Amino acid sequence: MSFPNQSSLLPLELVDKCIGSRIHVIMKSEKEIVGTLLGFDDYVNMVLEEVTEFENTQEGRKITKLDQILLNGNNVAMLVPGGEGPEV
């Protein structure tokens, strides 16, 4: 992905450019989510499809596949455009 003038790009503009692309979402909890971004609002609530959820538990890493989810933006710590999730 190429951005012509990165210094003037606002955060929500960057997220908007990611619609239709894969995105790696690191949550405030022990979860990381990878999926295709379908849309978002001003609070960064997001709709993702073709989702893989990675959760670190005491038993090890739990991986869950989901068709579509709605993420609450309050629980998001970081977004990684084009990210494919944590290394296995």
PDB file of N, CA, C and O in Angstrom, residues 1-81:
ATOM      1  N   MET A   1       0.841  -1.165   0.000  1.00  0.00           N
ATOM      2  CA  MET A   1       0.000   0.000   0.000  1.00  0.00           C
ATOM      3  C   MET A   1       0.894   1.238   0.000  1.00  0.00           C
ATOM      4  O   MET A   1       1.811   1.337   0.785  1.00  0.00           O
ATOM      5  N   SER A   2       0.622   2.191  -0.861  1.00  0.00           N
ATOM      6  CA  SER A   2       1.443   3.392  -0.967  1.00  0.00           C
ATOM      7  C   SER A   2       0.618   4.621  -0.624  1.00  0.00           C
ATOM      8  O   SER A   2      -0.499   4.786  -1.090  1.00  0.00           O
ATOM      9  N   PHE A   3       1.168   5.479   0.214  1.00  0.00           N
ATOM     10  CA  PHE A   3       0.491   6.700   0.614  1.00  0.00           C
ATOM     11  C   PHE A   3       1.321   7.889   0.161  1.00  0.00           C
ATOM     12  O   PHE A   3       2.462   8.049   0.594  1.00  0.00           O
ATOM     13  N   PRO A   4       0.791   8.750  -0.712  1.00  0.00           N
ATOM     14  CA  PRO A   4       1.574   9.835  -1.296  1.00  0.00           C
ATOM     15  C   PRO A   4       2.126  10.831  -0.279  1.00  0.00           C
ATOM     16  O   PRO A   4       3.282  11.180  -0.334  1.00  0.00           O
ATOM     17  N   ASN A   5       1.325  11.301   0.666  1.00  0.00           N
ATOM     18  CA  ASN A   5       1.783  12.298   1.623  1.00  0.00           C
ATOM     19  C   ASN A   5       1.415  11.823   3.018  1.00  0.00           C
ATOM     20  O   ASN A   5       0.414  12.238   3.575  1.00  0.00           O
ATOM     21  N   GLN A   6       2.225  10.955   3.592  1.00  0.00           N
ATOM     22  CA  GLN A   6       1.905  10.325   4.856  1.00  0.00           C
ATOM     23  C   GLN A   6       1.824  11.311   6.013  1.00  0.00           C
ATOM     24  O   GLN A   6       1.084  11.093   6.946  1.00  0.00           O
ATOM     25  N   SER A   7       2.557  12.399   5.983  1.00  0.00           N
ATOM     26  CA  SER A   7       2.583  13.325   7.106  1.00  0.00           C
ATOM     27  C   SER A   7       1.248  14.032   7.319  1.00  0.00           C
ATOM     28  O   SER A   7       0.945  14.452   8.421  1.00  0.00           O
ATOM     29  N   SER A   8       0.420  14.150   6.286  1.00  0.00           N
ATOM     30  CA  SER A   8      -0.861  14.836   6.447  1.00  0.00           C
ATOM     31  C   SER A   8      -2.032  13.858   6.546  1.00  0.00           C
ATOM     32  O   SER A   8      -3.175  14.259   6.505  1.00  0.00           O
ATOM     33  N   LEU A   9      -1.756  12.555   6.685  1.00  0.00           N
ATOM     34  CA  LEU A   9      -2.792  11.537   6.754  1.00  0.00           C
ATOM     35  C   LEU A   9      -3.293  11.412   8.190  1.00  0.00           C
ATOM     36  O   LEU A   9      -2.517  11.141   9.103  1.00  0.00           O
ATOM     37  N   LEU A  10      -4.597  11.629   8.398  1.00  0.00           N
ATOM     38  CA  LEU A  10      -5.187  11.519   9.724  1.00  0.00           C
ATOM     39  C   LEU A  10      -5.459  10.045  10.045  1.00  0.00           C
ATOM     40  O   LEU A  10      -5.638   9.233   9.139  1.00  0.00           O
ATOM     41  N   PRO A  11      -5.511   9.695  11.335  1.00  0.00           N
ATOM     42  CA  PRO A  11      -5.698   8.290  11.701  1.00  0.00           C
ATOM     43  C   PRO A  11      -6.928   7.633  11.070  1.00  0.00           C
ATOM     44  O   PRO A  11      -6.829   6.527  10.543  1.00  0.00           O
ATOM     45  N   LEU A  12      -8.081   8.278  11.111  1.00  0.00           N
ATOM     46  CA  LEU A  12      -9.281   7.667  10.535  1.00  0.00           C
ATOM     47  C   LEU A  12      -9.193   7.574   9.020  1.00  0.00           C
ATOM     48  O   LEU A  12      -9.797   6.689   8.417  1.00  0.00           O
ATOM     49  N   GLU A  13      -8.414   8.453   8.388  1.00  0.00           N
ATOM     50  CA  GLU A  13      -8.210   8.352   6.940  1.00  0.00           C
ATOM     51  C   GLU A  13      -7.403   7.094   6.613  1.00  0.00           C
ATOM     52  O   GLU A  13      -7.668   6.424   5.617  1.00  0.00           O
ATOM     53  N   LEU A  14      -6.440   6.770   7.458  1.00  0.00           N
ATOM     54  CA  LEU A  14      -5.651   5.554   7.255  1.00  0.00           C
ATOM     55  C   LEU A  14      -6.546   4.324   7.400  1.00  0.00           C
ATOM     56  O   LEU A  14      -6.489   3.411   6.578  1.00  0.00           O
ATOM     57  N   VAL A  15      -7.397   4.309   8.430  1.00  0.00           N
ATOM     58  CA  VAL A  15      -8.310   3.181   8.620  1.00  0.00           C
ATOM     59  C   VAL A  15      -9.252   3.079   7.425  1.00  0.00           C
ATOM     60  O   VAL A  15      -9.523   1.988   6.931  1.00  0.00           O
ATOM     61  N   ASP A  16      -9.724   4.212   6.915  1.00  0.00           N
ATOM     62  CA  ASP A  16     -10.623   4.221   5.756  1.00  0.00           C
ATOM     63  C   ASP A  16      -9.949   3.598   4.534  1.00  0.00           C
ATOM     64  O   ASP A  16     -10.587   2.884   3.765  1.00  0.00           O
ATOM     65  N   LYS A  17      -8.660   3.843   4.353  1.00  0.00           N
ATOM     66  CA  LYS A  17      -7.925   3.269   3.214  1.00  0.00           C
ATOM     67  C   LYS A  17      -7.785   1.751   3.342  1.00  0.00           C
ATOM     68  O   LYS A  17      -7.474   1.073   2.376  1.00  0.00           O
ATOM     69  N   CYS A  18      -8.011   1.217   4.550  1.00  0.00           N
ATOM     70  CA  CYS A  18      -7.875  -0.220   4.788  1.00  0.00           C
ATOM     71  C   CYS A  18      -9.169  -0.991   4.525  1.00  0.00           C
ATOM     72  O   CYS A  18      -9.162  -2.220   4.605  1.00  0.00           O
ATOM     73  N   ILE A  19     -10.265  -0.313   4.231  1.00  0.00           N
ATOM     74  CA  ILE A  19     -11.522  -1.016   3.968  1.00  0.00           C
ATOM     75  C   ILE A  19     -11.324  -1.944   2.769  1.00  0.00           C
ATOM     76  O   ILE A  19     -10.781  -1.550   1.748  1.00  0.00           O
ATOM     77  N   GLY A  20     -11.736  -3.179   2.949  1.00  0.00           N
ATOM     78  CA  GLY A  20     -11.569  -4.194   1.912  1.00  0.00           C
ATOM     79  C   GLY A  20     -10.247  -4.940   2.003  1.00  0.00           C
ATOM     80  O   GLY A  20     -10.012  -5.879   1.254  1.00  0.00           O
ATOM     81  N   SER A  21      -9.386  -4.535   2.924  1.00  0.00           N
ATOM     82  CA  SER A  21      -8.067  -5.163   3.089  1.00  0.00           C
ATOM     83  C   SER A  21      -8.002  -5.924   4.404  1.00  0.00           C
ATOM     84  O   SER A  21      -8.809  -5.706   5.308  1.00  0.00           O
ATOM     85  N   ARG A  22      -6.982  -6.761   4.520  1.00  0.00           N
ATOM     86  CA  ARG A  22      -6.749  -7.478   5.773  1.00  0.00           C
ATOM     87  C   ARG A  22      -6.169  -6.519   6.798  1.00  0.00           C
ATOM     88  O   ARG A  22      -5.375  -5.630   6.468  1.00  0.00           O
ATOM     89  N   ILE A  23      -6.580  -6.703   8.054  1.00  0.00           N
ATOM     90  CA  ILE A  23      -6.091  -5.857   9.136  1.00  0.00           C
ATOM     91  C   ILE A  23      -5.898  -6.724  10.379  1.00  0.00           C
ATOM     92  O   ILE A  23      -6.651  -7.666  10.610  1.00  0.00           O
ATOM     93  N   HIS A  24      -4.862  -6.418  11.128  1.00  0.00           N
ATOM     94  CA  HIS A  24      -4.532  -7.117  12.377  1.00  0.00           C
ATOM     95  C   HIS A  24      -4.904  -6.174  13.505  1.00  0.00           C
ATOM     96  O   HIS A  24      -4.394  -5.054  13.577  1.00  0.00           O
ATOM     97  N   VAL A  25      -5.802  -6.608  14.390  1.00  0.00           N
ATOM     98  CA  VAL A  25      -6.278  -5.791  15.500  1.00  0.00           C
ATOM     99  C   VAL A  25      -5.757  -6.397  16.797  1.00  0.00           C
ATOM    100  O   VAL A  25      -6.037  -7.554  17.105  1.00  0.00           O
ATOM    101  N   ILE A  26      -5.003  -5.608  17.549  1.00  0.00           N
ATOM    102  CA  ILE A  26      -4.512  -6.044  18.851  1.00  0.00           C
ATOM    103  C   ILE A  26      -5.421  -5.413  19.896  1.00  0.00           C
ATOM    104  O   ILE A  26      -5.572  -4.180  19.956  1.00  0.00           O
ATOM    105  N   MET A  27      -6.048  -6.266  20.689  1.00  0.00           N
ATOM    106  CA  MET A  27      -7.014  -5.813  21.677  1.00  0.00           C
ATOM    107  C   MET A  27      -6.316  -5.484  23.004  1.00  0.00           C
ATOM    108  O   MET A  27      -5.172  -5.881  23.224  1.00  0.00           O
ATOM    109  N   LYS A  28      -7.008  -4.774  23.884  1.00  0.00           N
ATOM    110  CA  LYS A  28      -6.471  -4.464  25.207  1.00  0.00           C
ATOM    111  C   LYS A  28      -6.378  -5.725  26.065  1.00  0.00           C
ATOM    112  O   LYS A  28      -5.581  -5.781  26.985  1.00  0.00           O
ATOM    113  N   SER A  29      -7.194  -6.727  25.764  1.00  0.00           N
ATOM    114  CA  SER A  29      -7.162  -8.001  26.492  1.00  0.00           C
ATOM    115  C   SER A  29      -6.099  -8.907  25.872  1.00  0.00           C
ATOM    116  O   SER A  29      -5.253  -8.453  25.110  1.00  0.00           O
ATOM    117  N   GLU A  30      -6.180 -10.180  26.127  1.00  0.00           N
ATOM    118  CA  GLU A  30      -5.206 -11.159  25.618  1.00  0.00           C
ATOM    119  C   GLU A  30      -5.592 -11.680  24.240  1.00  0.00           C
ATOM    120  O   GLU A  30      -5.274 -12.808  23.900  1.00  0.00           O
ATOM    121  N   LYS A  31      -6.297 -10.876  23.444  1.00  0.00           N
ATOM    122  CA  LYS A  31      -6.749 -11.324  22.129  1.00  0.00           C
ATOM    123  C   LYS A  31      -6.145 -10.490  21.013  1.00  0.00           C
ATOM    124  O   LYS A  31      -5.878  -9.305  21.180  1.00  0.00           O
ATOM    125  N   GLU A  32      -5.945 -11.154  19.879  1.00  0.00           N
ATOM    126  CA  GLU A  32      -5.565 -10.488  18.646  1.00  0.00           C
ATOM    127  C   GLU A  32      -6.486 -11.023  17.568  1.00  0.00           C
ATOM    128  O   GLU A  32      -6.825 -12.210  17.566  1.00  0.00           O
ATOM    129  N   ILE A  33      -6.914 -10.152  16.666  1.00  0.00           N
ATOM    130  CA  ILE A  33      -7.894 -10.513  15.656  1.00  0.00           C
ATOM    131  C   ILE A  33      -7.383 -10.096  14.291  1.00  0.00           C
ATOM    132  O   ILE A  33      -6.873  -8.983  14.129  1.00  0.00           O
ATOM    133  N   VAL A  34      -7.524 -10.993  13.314  1.00  0.00           N
ATOM    134  CA  VAL A  34      -7.147 -10.703  11.934  1.00  0.00           C
ATOM    135  C   VAL A  34      -8.366 -10.947  11.069  1.00  0.00           C
ATOM    136  O   VAL A  34      -9.037 -11.967  11.195  1.00  0.00           O
ATOM    137  N   GLY A  35      -8.683  -9.972  10.203  1.00  0.00           N
ATOM    138  CA  GLY A  35      -9.824 -10.142   9.310  1.00  0.00           C
ATOM    139  C   GLY A  35      -9.823  -9.081   8.230  1.00  0.00           C
ATOM    140  O   GLY A  35      -8.966  -8.192   8.206  1.00  0.00           O
ATOM    141  N   THR A  36     -10.808  -9.177   7.349  1.00  0.00           N
ATOM    142  CA  THR A  36     -10.978  -8.184   6.288  1.00  0.00           C
ATOM    143  C   THR A  36     -11.913  -7.099   6.801  1.00  0.00           C
ATOM    144  O   THR A  36     -13.039  -7.391   7.215  1.00  0.00           O
ATOM    145  N   LEU A  37     -11.459  -5.859   6.766  1.00  0.00           N
ATOM    146  CA  LEU A  37     -12.240  -4.731   7.277  1.00  0.00           C
ATOM    147  C   LEU A  37     -13.347  -4.371   6.292  1.00  0.00           C
ATOM    148  O   LEU A  37     -13.079  -4.037   5.138  1.00  0.00           O
ATOM    149  N   LEU A  38     -14.600  -4.460   6.761  1.00  0.00           N
ATOM    150  CA  LEU A  38     -15.743  -4.092   5.926  1.00  0.00           C
ATOM    151  C   LEU A  38     -16.181  -2.652   6.156  1.00  0.00           C
ATOM    152  O   LEU A  38     -16.649  -1.989   5.237  1.00  0.00           O
ATOM    153  N   GLY A  39     -16.042  -2.169   7.389  1.00  0.00           N
ATOM    154  CA  GLY A  39     -16.444  -0.797   7.695  1.00  0.00           C
ATOM    155  C   GLY A  39     -16.149  -0.462   9.139  1.00  0.00           C
ATOM    156  O   GLY A  39     -15.830  -1.328   9.947  1.00  0.00           O
ATOM    157  N   PHE A  40     -16.272   0.831   9.474  1.00  0.00           N
ATOM    158  CA  PHE A  40     -16.016   1.316  10.829  1.00  0.00           C
ATOM    159  C   PHE A  40     -16.750   2.645  11.011  1.00  0.00           C
ATOM    160  O   PHE A  40     -17.220   3.238  10.043  1.00  0.00           O
ATOM    161  N   ASP A  41     -16.844   3.091  12.273  1.00  0.00           N
ATOM    162  CA  ASP A  41     -17.469   4.388  12.544  1.00  0.00           C
ATOM    163  C   ASP A  41     -16.462   5.305  13.242  1.00  0.00           C
ATOM    164  O   ASP A  41     -15.283   4.964  13.364  1.00  0.00           O
ATOM    165  N   ASP A  42     -16.922   6.475  13.694  1.00  0.00           N
ATOM    166  CA  ASP A  42     -16.035   7.461  14.321  1.00  0.00           C
ATOM    167  C   ASP A  42     -15.419   6.966  15.627  1.00  0.00           C
ATOM    168  O   ASP A  42     -14.418   7.512  16.089  1.00  0.00           O
ATOM    169  N   TYR A  43     -16.024   5.948  16.238  1.00  0.00           N
ATOM    170  CA  TYR A  43     -15.501   5.387  17.492  1.00  0.00           C
ATOM    171  C   TYR A  43     -14.599   4.179  17.223  1.00  0.00           C
ATOM    172  O   TYR A  43     -14.176   3.497  18.141  1.00  0.00           O
ATOM    173  N   VAL A  44     -14.315   3.908  15.976  1.00  0.00           N
ATOM    174  CA  VAL A  44     -13.507   2.786  15.501  1.00  0.00           C
ATOM    175  C   VAL A  44     -14.135   1.445  15.891  1.00  0.00           C
ATOM    176  O   VAL A  44     -13.443   0.461  16.068  1.00  0.00           O
ATOM    177  N   ASN A  45     -15.466   1.421  16.028  1.00  0.00           N
ATOM    178  CA  ASN A  45     -16.171   0.145  16.059  1.00  0.00           C
ATOM    179  C   ASN A  45     -16.016  -0.403  14.654  1.00  0.00           C
ATOM    180  O   ASN A  45     -16.174   0.335  13.678  1.00  0.00           O
ATOM    181  N   MET A  46     -15.677  -1.684  14.523  1.00  0.00           N
ATOM    182  CA  MET A  46     -15.357  -2.236  13.208  1.00  0.00           C
ATOM    183  C   MET A  46     -16.156  -3.494  12.904  1.00  0.00           C
ATOM    184  O   MET A  46     -16.436  -4.279  13.810  1.00  0.00           O
ATOM    185  N   VAL A  47     -16.485  -3.674  11.627  1.00  0.00           N
ATOM    186  CA  VAL A  47     -17.060  -4.921  11.142  1.00  0.00           C
ATOM    187  C   VAL A  47     -15.981  -5.603  10.316  1.00  0.00           C
ATOM    188  O   VAL A  47     -15.427  -5.005   9.389  1.00  0.00           O
ATOM    189  N   LEU A  48     -15.675  -6.859  10.690  1.00  0.00           N
ATOM    190  CA  LEU A  48     -14.658  -7.655  10.004  1.00  0.00           C
ATOM    191  C   LEU A  48     -15.280  -8.953   9.515  1.00  0.00           C
ATOM    192  O   LEU A  48     -16.191  -9.488  10.159  1.00  0.00           O
ATOM    193  N   GLU A  49     -14.779  -9.453   8.375  1.00  0.00           N
ATOM    194  CA  GLU A  49     -15.210 -10.762   7.894  1.00  0.00           C
ATOM    195  C   GLU A  49     -13.992 -11.649   7.699  1.00  0.00           C
ATOM    196  O   GLU A  49     -12.860 -11.164   7.698  1.00  0.00           O
ATOM    197  N   GLU A  50     -14.251 -12.958   7.544  1.00  0.00           N
ATOM    198  CA  GLU A  50     -13.178 -13.949   7.402  1.00  0.00           C
ATOM    199  C   GLU A  50     -12.150 -13.764   8.521  1.00  0.00           C
ATOM    200  O   GLU A  50     -10.975 -13.517   8.286  1.00  0.00           O
ATOM    201  N   VAL A  51     -12.627 -13.892   9.749  1.00  0.00           N
ATOM    202  CA  VAL A  51     -11.874 -13.520  10.938  1.00  0.00           C
ATOM    203  C   VAL A  51     -11.191 -14.731  11.580  1.00  0.00           C
ATOM    204  O   VAL A  51     -11.758 -15.821  11.644  1.00  0.00           O
ATOM    205  N   THR A  52      -9.970 -14.491  12.044  1.00  0.00           N
ATOM    206  CA  THR A  52      -9.263 -15.447  12.898  1.00  0.00           C
ATOM    207  C   THR A  52      -8.956 -14.727  14.199  1.00  0.00           C
ATOM    208  O   THR A  52      -8.374 -13.642  14.193  1.00  0.00           O
ATOM    209  N   GLU A  53      -9.386 -15.331  15.306  1.00  0.00           N
ATOM    210  CA  GLU A  53      -9.157 -14.748  16.632  1.00  0.00           C
ATOM    211  C   GLU A  53      -8.098 -15.575  17.350  1.00  0.00           C
ATOM    212  O   GLU A  53      -8.204 -16.802  17.428  1.00  0.00           O
ATOM    213  N   PHE A  54      -7.066 -14.912  17.842  1.00  0.00           N
ATOM    214  CA  PHE A  54      -5.993 -15.558  18.596  1.00  0.00           C
ATOM    215  C   PHE A  54      -6.119 -15.106  20.046  1.00  0.00           C
ATOM    216  O   PHE A  54      -6.119 -13.899  20.321  1.00  0.00           O
ATOM    217  N   GLU A  55      -6.230 -16.060  20.964  1.00  0.00           N
ATOM    218  CA  GLU A  55      -6.351 -15.723  22.381  1.00  0.00           C
ATOM    219  C   GLU A  55      -5.302 -16.488  23.167  1.00  0.00           C
ATOM    220  O   GLU A  55      -5.180 -17.713  23.040  1.00  0.00           O
ATOM    221  N   ASN A  56      -4.535 -15.768  23.978  1.00  0.00           N
ATOM    222  CA  ASN A  56      -3.526 -16.402  24.820  1.00  0.00           C
ATOM    223  C   ASN A  56      -4.183 -16.808  26.135  1.00  0.00           C
ATOM    224  O   ASN A  56      -4.718 -15.972  26.849  1.00  0.00           O
ATOM    225  N   THR A  57      -4.168 -18.110  26.426  1.00  0.00           N
ATOM    226  CA  THR A  57      -4.742 -18.633  27.658  1.00  0.00           C
ATOM    227  C   THR A  57      -3.656 -19.371  28.431  1.00  0.00           C
ATOM    228  O   THR A  57      -2.549 -19.562  27.929  1.00  0.00           O
ATOM    229  N   GLN A  58      -3.993 -19.809  29.637  1.00  0.00           N
ATOM    230  CA  GLN A  58      -3.022 -20.563  30.442  1.00  0.00           C
ATOM    231  C   GLN A  58      -2.674 -21.896  29.784  1.00  0.00           C
ATOM    232  O   GLN A  58      -1.587 -22.421  29.980  1.00  0.00           O
ATOM    233  N   GLU A  59      -3.600 -22.435  28.994  1.00  0.00           N
ATOM    234  CA  GLU A  59      -3.367 -23.711  28.307  1.00  0.00           C
ATOM    235  C   GLU A  59      -2.584 -23.525  27.009  1.00  0.00           C
ATOM    236  O   GLU A  59      -2.189 -24.497  26.378  1.00  0.00           O
ATOM    237  N   GLY A  60      -2.398 -22.306  26.569  1.00  0.00           N
ATOM    238  CA  GLY A  60      -1.707 -22.026  25.316  1.00  0.00           C
ATOM    239  C   GLY A  60      -2.540 -21.106  24.441  1.00  0.00           C
ATOM    240  O   GLY A  60      -3.495 -20.489  24.904  1.00  0.00           O
ATOM    241  N   ARG A  61      -2.191 -21.032  23.172  1.00  0.00           N
ATOM    242  CA  ARG A  61      -2.903 -20.148  22.249  1.00  0.00           C
ATOM    243  C   ARG A  61      -4.146 -20.837  21.702  1.00  0.00           C
ATOM    244  O   ARG A  61      -4.068 -21.948  21.189  1.00  0.00           O
ATOM    245  N   LYS A  62      -5.282 -20.162  21.821  1.00  0.00           N
ATOM    246  CA  LYS A  62      -6.550 -20.676  21.296  1.00  0.00           C
ATOM    247  C   LYS A  62      -6.863 -19.904  20.017  1.00  0.00           C
ATOM    248  O   LYS A  62      -6.820 -18.677  20.001  1.00  0.00           O
ATOM    249  N   ILE A  63      -7.160 -20.628  18.929  1.00  0.00           N
ATOM    250  CA  ILE A  63      -7.459 -19.995  17.640  1.00  0.00           C
ATOM    251  C   ILE A  63      -8.903 -20.316  17.270  1.00  0.00           C
ATOM    252  O   ILE A  63      -9.309 -21.477  17.283  1.00  0.00           O
ATOM    253  N   THR A  64      -9.671 -19.251  16.956  1.00  0.00           N
ATOM    254  CA  THR A  64     -11.079 -19.393  16.590  1.00  0.00           C
ATOM    255  C   THR A  64     -11.306 -18.736  15.238  1.00  0.00           C
ATOM    256  O   THR A  64     -10.849 -17.616  15.005  1.00  0.00           O
ATOM    257  N   LYS A  65     -12.008 -19.431  14.352  1.00  0.00           N
ATOM    258  CA  LYS A  65     -12.365 -18.878  13.034  1.00  0.00           C
ATOM    259  C   LYS A  65     -13.822 -18.415  13.088  1.00  0.00           C
ATOM    260  O   LYS A  65     -14.683 -19.139  13.597  1.00  0.00           O
ATOM    261  N   LEU A  66     -14.088 -17.212  12.560  1.00  0.00           N
ATOM    262  CA  LEU A  66     -15.435 -16.651  12.545  1.00  0.00           C
ATOM    263  C   LEU A  66     -15.729 -16.067  11.167  1.00  0.00           C
ATOM    264  O   LEU A  66     -14.824 -15.562  10.495  1.00  0.00           O
ATOM    265  N   ASP A  67     -16.998 -16.113  10.749  1.00  0.00           N
ATOM    266  CA  ASP A  67     -17.379 -15.548   9.457  1.00  0.00           C
ATOM    267  C   ASP A  67     -17.365 -14.024   9.483  1.00  0.00           C
ATOM    268  O   ASP A  67     -16.836 -13.377   8.588  1.00  0.00           O
ATOM    269  N   GLN A  68     -17.985 -13.447  10.538  1.00  0.00           N
ATOM    270  CA  GLN A  68     -18.103 -11.990  10.605  1.00  0.00           C
ATOM    271  C   GLN A  68     -18.269 -11.576  12.062  1.00  0.00           C
ATOM    272  O   GLN A  68     -18.918 -12.268  12.848  1.00  0.00           O
ATOM    273  N   ILE A  69     -17.665 -10.429  12.432  1.00  0.00           N
ATOM    274  CA  ILE A  69     -17.801  -9.925  13.802  1.00  0.00           C
ATOM    275  C   ILE A  69     -17.920  -8.401  13.803  1.00  0.00           C
ATOM    276  O   ILE A  69     -17.538  -7.733  12.840  1.00  0.00           O
ATOM    277  N   LEU A  70     -18.437  -7.890  14.903  1.00  0.00           N
ATOM    278  CA  LEU A  70     -18.475  -6.455  15.188  1.00  0.00           C
ATOM    279  C   LEU A  70     -17.602  -6.227  16.405  1.00  0.00           C
ATOM    280  O   LEU A  70     -17.845  -6.801  17.469  1.00  0.00           O
ATOM    281  N   LEU A  71     -16.541  -5.446  16.252  1.00  0.00           N
ATOM    282  CA  LEU A  71     -15.628  -5.149  17.358  1.00  0.00           C
ATOM    283  C   LEU A  71     -15.964  -3.793  17.957  1.00  0.00           C
ATOM    284  O   LEU A  71     -16.163  -2.819  17.232  1.00  0.00           O
ATOM    285  N   ASN A  72     -15.973  -3.723  19.284  1.00  0.00           N
ATOM    286  CA  ASN A  72     -16.165  -2.460  19.980  1.00  0.00           C
ATOM    287  C   ASN A  72     -14.833  -1.718  20.002  1.00  0.00           C
ATOM    288  O   ASN A  72     -13.822  -2.242  20.471  1.00  0.00           O
ATOM    289  N   GLY A  73     -14.809  -0.499  19.506  1.00  0.00           N
ATOM    290  CA  GLY A  73     -13.582   0.286  19.422  1.00  0.00           C
ATOM    291  C   GLY A  73     -12.939   0.586  20.760  1.00  0.00           C
ATOM    292  O   GLY A  73     -11.734   0.828  20.833  1.00  0.00           O
ATOM    293  N   ASN A  74     -13.714   0.543  21.861  1.00  0.00           N
ATOM    294  CA  ASN A  74     -13.152   0.804  23.189  1.00  0.00           C
ATOM    295  C   ASN A  74     -12.131  -0.238  23.601  1.00  0.00           C
ATOM    296  O   ASN A  74     -11.296   0.021  24.454  1.00  0.00           O
ATOM    297  N   ASN A  75     -12.215  -1.424  23.024  1.00  0.00           N
ATOM    298  CA  ASN A  75     -11.334  -2.527  23.409  1.00  0.00           C
ATOM    299  C   ASN A  75     -10.111  -2.673  22.509  1.00  0.00           C
ATOM    300  O   ASN A  75      -9.316  -3.576  22.706  1.00  0.00           O
ATOM    301  N   VAL A  76      -9.971  -1.788  21.521  1.00  0.00           N
ATOM    302  CA  VAL A  76      -8.870  -1.877  20.564  1.00  0.00           C
ATOM    303  C   VAL A  76      -7.654  -1.102  21.092  1.00  0.00           C
ATOM    304  O   VAL A  76      -7.756   0.057  21.475  1.00  0.00           O
ATOM    305  N   ALA A  77      -6.488  -1.760  21.100  1.00  0.00           N
ATOM    306  CA  ALA A  77      -5.245  -1.111  21.510  1.00  0.00           C
ATOM    307  C   ALA A  77      -4.455  -0.623  20.298  1.00  0.00           C
ATOM    308  O   ALA A  77      -3.891   0.466  20.313  1.00  0.00           O
ATOM    309  N   MET A  78      -4.418  -1.455  19.211  1.00  0.00           N
ATOM    310  CA  MET A  78      -3.604  -1.090  18.055  1.00  0.00           C
ATOM    311  C   MET A  78      -4.146  -1.760  16.799  1.00  0.00           C
ATOM    312  O   MET A  78      -4.650  -2.882  16.850  1.00  0.00           O
ATOM    313  N   LEU A  79      -4.026  -1.068  15.668  1.00  0.00           N
ATOM    314  CA  LEU A  79      -4.413  -1.608  14.363  1.00  0.00           C
ATOM    315  C   LEU A  79      -3.157  -1.712  13.495  1.00  0.00           C
ATOM    316  O   LEU A  79      -2.349  -0.780  13.452  1.00  0.00           O
ATOM    317  N   VAL A  80      -3.013  -2.840  12.797  1.00  0.00           N
ATOM    318  CA  VAL A  80      -1.872  -3.043  11.914  1.00  0.00           C
ATOM    319  C   VAL A  80      -2.414  -3.317  10.512  1.00  0.00           C
ATOM    320  O   VAL A  80      -2.866  -4.433  10.225  1.00  0.00           O
ATOM    321  N   PRO A  81      -2.421  -2.306   9.627  1.00  0.00           N
ATOM    322  CA  PRO A  81      -2.908  -2.541   8.263  1.00  0.00           C
ATOM    323  C   PRO A  81      -2.079  -3.601   7.565  1.00  0.00           C
ATOM    324  O   PRO A  81      -0.851  -3.590   7.637  1.00  0.00           O
TER     325      PRO A  81
END
